[in-house]
Amino acid sequence: MSNLDLLLKGLAIGLAIAAPVGPIGLLCIRRSLAQGKLAGFVTGMGAATADGVYGAIGAFGITAISALLVDQQRWLALAGGLFLIWLGIAGIRRAPATEAAALSRSARDLAGYFLSTFALTLTNPATILSFAAVFAGLGLGAGSTGGMSAGSIGAALVTIAGVFSGSAAWWLFLSSGVGWLRTRLGPGLLIWINRLSGLILIGFGLFAVWTALR
């Protein structure tokens, strides 16, 4: 399989992982509407980076890290649920930014947006299993041959790059589209959309906590 084929397969995998609208997608939409498209894109890039990390763990068969994260999945899900609840409450209390403020987001704000979704995505370590299955299906990864040659390492890296690029492309598309819509909505409607999305995030968080504790 050529590097181009692997890259295209990785792009498709990245898009398939990122596109379903869950709590991360909702958070990207909410921030794009409330804080501008740059905030939404940076939010999505945090998730794309975490997917890349989990993809690397799955591809290179780092079993010690994988086993540790999967064993602690319940507590990670609980932490992620509580974090979603906090983000939802904070989002409801925070008014949408003006257009000028949205364009002048500080580096500290953007770092916070990135790190929050990076951490949230890492609270779903079962993603490692999905990536491991994908790489095994492609004939890549340490698990497929009992070890990795230089060629298979290179192929895994190309596929991981494709996964990251596909995920990043989706977040760019989503944040740009929602950011464009933002300029056509009145401030009153933005406030209500911000509140509704915050409530939905709280709902996602409560469900995650309930699932972890049952």
CSV table of C-alpha atoms in Angstrom, one decimal:
chain,number,residue,atom,x,y,z
A,1,MET,CA,0.0,0.0,0.0
A,2,SER,CA,1.5,3.4,-1.1
A,3,ASN,CA,2.0,6.3,1.3
A,4,LEU,CA,-0.7,8.2,-0.6
A,5,ASP,CA,-3.2,5.4,-0.1
A,6,LEU,CA,-2.3,5.3,3.6
A,7,LEU,CA,-2.7,9.1,3.9
A,8,LEU,CA,-6.1,9.1,2.2
A,9,LYS,CA,-7.2,6.2,4.4
A,10,GLY,CA,-6.0,8.2,7.4
A,11,LEU,CA,-7.9,11.3,6.2
A,12,ALA,CA,-11.1,9.3,5.9
A,13,ILE,CA,-10.6,7.8,9.4
A,14,GLY,CA,-10.0,11.3,10.9
A,15,LEU,CA,-13.1,12.7,9.3
A,16,ALA,CA,-15.2,9.7,10.4
A,17,ILE,CA,-14.0,10.1,14.0
A,18,ALA,CA,-14.4,13.9,14.2
A,19,ALA,CA,-17.7,14.4,12.2
A,20,PRO,CA,-20.3,12.9,14.6
A,21,VAL,CA,-21.7,15.7,16.8
A,22,GLY,CA,-21.1,14.8,20.4
A,23,PRO,CA,-20.0,16.9,23.3
A,24,ILE,CA,-16.8,18.0,21.6
A,25,GLY,CA,-18.6,19.0,18.4
A,26,LEU,CA,-21.2,20.9,20.4
A,27,LEU,CA,-18.5,22.7,22.3
A,28,CYS,CA,-16.8,23.7,19.1
A,29,ILE,CA,-20.1,25.0,17.7
A,30,ARG,CA,-20.9,26.9,20.9
A,31,ARG,CA,-17.5,28.5,21.1
A,32,SER,CA,-17.6,29.4,17.4
A,33,LEU,CA,-21.0,31.1,17.9
A,34,ALA,CA,-20.1,32.8,21.2
A,35,GLN,CA,-16.4,33.6,20.8
A,36,GLY,CA,-15.7,33.4,17.1
A,37,LYS,CA,-14.5,30.9,14.5
A,38,LEU,CA,-10.9,31.0,15.7
A,39,ALA,CA,-12.0,29.9,19.2
A,40,GLY,CA,-14.0,27.1,17.6
A,41,PHE,CA,-11.2,26.0,15.4
A,42,VAL,CA,-8.6,25.9,18.3
A,43,THR,CA,-11.2,24.0,20.3
A,44,GLY,CA,-11.4,21.4,17.6
A,45,MET,CA,-7.6,21.2,17.2
A,46,GLY,CA,-7.4,20.1,20.8
A,47,ALA,CA,-9.6,17.1,20.0
A,48,ALA,CA,-7.7,16.4,16.8
A,49,THR,CA,-4.4,16.4,18.8
A,50,ALA,CA,-5.8,14.0,21.4
A,51,ASP,CA,-7.0,11.7,18.6
A,52,GLY,CA,-3.5,11.8,17.2
A,53,VAL,CA,-2.0,10.8,20.6
A,54,TYR,CA,-4.5,7.9,20.9
A,55,GLY,CA,-3.8,6.9,17.3
A,56,ALA,CA,-0.1,6.8,18.0
A,57,ILE,CA,-0.7,4.6,21.1
A,58,GLY,CA,-2.9,2.3,19.1
A,59,ALA,CA,-0.5,2.2,16.1
A,60,PHE,CA,2.7,1.5,18.0
A,61,GLY,CA,1.2,-0.9,20.5
A,62,ILE,CA,2.2,1.0,23.6
A,63,THR,CA,0.3,-1.6,25.7
A,64,ALA,CA,1.4,-0.3,29.1
A,65,ILE,CA,-0.2,3.1,28.5
A,66,SER,CA,-3.1,1.6,26.7
A,67,ALA,CA,-3.9,-0.9,29.5
A,68,LEU,CA,-3.5,1.8,32.2
A,69,LEU,CA,-5.9,4.2,30.5
A,70,VAL,CA,-8.5,1.6,29.8
A,71,ASP,CA,-8.3,0.3,33.4
A,72,GLN,CA,-9.0,3.8,34.6
A,73,GLN,CA,-11.7,4.5,32.1
A,74,ARG,CA,-14.4,4.8,34.7
A,75,TRP,CA,-12.6,7.5,36.7
A,76,LEU,CA,-11.5,9.3,33.5
A,77,ALA,CA,-15.2,9.3,32.3
A,78,LEU,CA,-16.3,10.7,35.7
A,79,ALA,CA,-13.7,13.5,35.5
A,80,GLY,CA,-14.7,14.3,31.9
A,81,GLY,CA,-18.4,14.4,32.9
A,82,LEU,CA,-17.7,16.8,35.8
A,83,PHE,CA,-15.6,18.9,33.4
A,84,LEU,CA,-18.4,19.1,30.9
A,85,ILE,CA,-20.8,20.2,33.6
A,86,TRP,CA,-18.4,23.0,34.6
A,87,LEU,CA,-18.0,24.1,31.0
A,88,GLY,CA,-21.7,24.1,30.5
A,89,ILE,CA,-22.3,26.3,33.6
A,90,ALA,CA,-19.5,28.6,32.7
A,91,GLY,CA,-20.8,28.9,29.1
A,92,ILE,CA,-24.3,29.8,30.3
A,93,ARG,CA,-22.9,32.5,32.6
A,94,ARG,CA,-20.6,34.0,29.9
A,95,ALA,CA,-22.1,36.4,27.4
A,96,PRO,CA,-21.2,36.0,23.7
A,97,ALA,CA,-18.2,38.1,22.7
A,98,THR,CA,-18.6,41.1,20.4
A,99,GLU,CA,-17.1,40.8,16.9
A,100,ALA,CA,-14.1,42.9,17.9
A,101,ALA,CA,-13.4,40.9,21.0
A,102,ALA,CA,-13.8,37.6,19.1
A,103,LEU,CA,-11.1,38.7,16.6
A,104,SER,CA,-8.7,39.7,19.4
A,105,ARG,CA,-8.7,36.5,21.5
A,106,SER,CA,-5.7,36.4,23.8
A,107,ALA,CA,-3.2,33.6,23.5
A,108,ARG,CA,-4.2,32.5,27.1
A,109,ASP,CA,-7.9,32.2,26.0
A,110,LEU,CA,-6.9,30.1,23.0
A,111,ALA,CA,-4.6,27.9,25.0
A,112,GLY,CA,-7.5,27.3,27.4
A,113,TYR,CA,-9.8,26.3,24.6
A,114,PHE,CA,-7.2,23.9,23.2
A,115,LEU,CA,-6.3,22.3,26.5
A,116,SER,CA,-9.9,21.8,27.6
A,117,THR,CA,-10.9,19.8,24.5
A,118,PHE,CA,-7.6,18.0,24.5
A,119,ALA,CA,-8.3,16.9,28.1
A,120,LEU,CA,-11.9,16.0,27.4
A,121,THR,CA,-11.0,13.8,24.4
A,122,LEU,CA,-8.4,12.0,26.5
A,123,THR,CA,-11.1,11.0,29.0
A,124,ASN,CA,-12.3,8.5,26.4
A,125,PRO,CA,-9.4,5.9,26.4
A,126,ALA,CA,-11.6,3.3,24.7
A,127,THR,CA,-10.7,5.3,21.5
A,128,ILE,CA,-7.3,3.5,21.7
A,129,LEU,CA,-9.1,0.2,21.1
A,130,SER,CA,-10.8,1.7,18.0
A,131,PHE,CA,-7.5,2.9,16.6
A,132,ALA,CA,-5.7,-0.3,17.4
A,133,ALA,CA,-8.5,-2.2,15.5
A,134,VAL,CA,-8.2,0.2,12.5
A,135,PHE,CA,-4.4,-0.1,12.3
A,136,ALA,CA,-4.6,-3.9,12.6
A,137,GLY,CA,-7.1,-4.0,9.8
A,138,LEU,CA,-4.7,-2.0,7.7
A,139,GLY,CA,-1.9,-4.4,8.5
A,140,LEU,CA,-0.1,-1.8,10.6
A,141,GLY,CA,1.0,-1.5,14.2
A,142,ALA,CA,3.0,-3.6,16.5
A,143,GLY,CA,0.1,-5.9,17.1
A,144,SER,CA,-0.2,-7.0,13.5
A,145,THR,CA,3.2,-8.7,13.1
A,146,GLY,CA,4.5,-8.9,16.7
A,147,GLY,CA,6.8,-6.0,16.0
A,148,MET,CA,7.4,-3.1,13.7
A,149,SER,CA,9.8,-2.8,10.9
A,150,ALA,CA,11.2,0.6,9.7
A,151,GLY,CA,8.7,0.4,6.8
A,152,SER,CA,5.7,-0.3,9.1
A,153,ILE,CA,6.7,2.5,11.4
A,154,GLY,CA,6.8,4.9,8.5
A,155,ALA,CA,3.5,3.7,7.2
A,156,ALA,CA,1.9,4.1,10.7
A,157,LEU,CA,3.3,7.7,10.9
A,158,VAL,CA,1.8,8.5,7.5
A,159,THR,CA,-1.6,7.1,8.6
A,160,ILE,CA,-1.5,9.0,11.9
A,161,ALA,CA,-0.7,12.2,10.0
A,162,GLY,CA,-3.7,11.5,7.8
A,163,VAL,CA,-6.0,10.9,10.8
A,164,PHE,CA,-4.9,14.2,12.3
A,165,SER,CA,-5.3,16.1,9.0
A,166,GLY,CA,-8.7,14.7,8.4
A,167,SER,CA,-9.9,15.6,11.9
A,168,ALA,CA,-8.3,19.1,11.6
A,169,ALA,CA,-10.0,19.6,8.2
A,170,TRP,CA,-13.4,18.8,9.8
A,171,TRP,CA,-12.9,21.2,12.6
A,172,LEU,CA,-11.8,24.0,10.2
A,173,PHE,CA,-14.9,23.4,8.1
A,174,LEU,CA,-17.3,23.3,11.1
A,175,SER,CA,-15.8,26.4,12.9
A,176,SER,CA,-15.7,28.4,9.7
A,177,GLY,CA,-19.3,27.5,8.8
A,178,VAL,CA,-20.6,28.3,12.3
A,179,GLY,CA,-18.5,31.5,12.4
A,180,TRP,CA,-20.0,32.6,9.2
A,181,LEU,CA,-23.5,32.0,10.6
A,182,ARG,CA,-22.6,33.9,13.7
A,183,THR,CA,-22.3,37.2,11.8
A,184,ARG,CA,-25.9,36.8,10.6
A,185,LEU,CA,-27.5,36.2,13.9
A,186,GLY,CA,-28.6,38.9,16.3
A,187,PRO,CA,-27.1,39.3,19.8
A,188,GLY,CA,-30.3,38.2,21.5
A,189,LEU,CA,-30.5,35.0,19.6
A,190,LEU,CA,-26.8,34.3,20.2
A,191,ILE,CA,-27.4,34.6,23.9
A,192,TRP,CA,-30.3,32.0,23.8
A,193,ILE,CA,-28.3,29.6,21.6
A,194,ASN,CA,-25.4,30.0,24.1
A,195,ARG,CA,-27.6,29.1,27.0
A,196,LEU,CA,-29.2,26.2,25.2
A,197,SER,CA,-25.9,24.7,24.2
A,198,GLY,CA,-24.6,25.1,27.8
A,199,LEU,CA,-27.6,23.2,29.1
A,200,ILE,CA,-27.0,20.4,26.5
A,201,LEU,CA,-23.3,20.2,27.6
A,202,ILE,CA,-24.5,19.9,31.2
A,203,GLY,CA,-26.8,17.1,30.0
A,204,PHE,CA,-23.8,15.3,28.4
A,205,GLY,CA,-21.8,15.7,31.6
A,206,LEU,CA,-24.6,14.4,33.8
A,207,PHE,CA,-25.0,11.4,31.6
A,208,ALA,CA,-21.3,10.7,31.6
A,209,VAL,CA,-21.2,10.9,35.5
A,210,TRP,CA,-24.3,8.7,35.8
A,211,THR,CA,-22.7,6.1,33.4
A,212,ALA,CA,-19.4,6.1,35.4
A,213,LEU,CA,-21.1,5.7,38.8
A,214,ARG,CA,-23.7,3.1,38.0
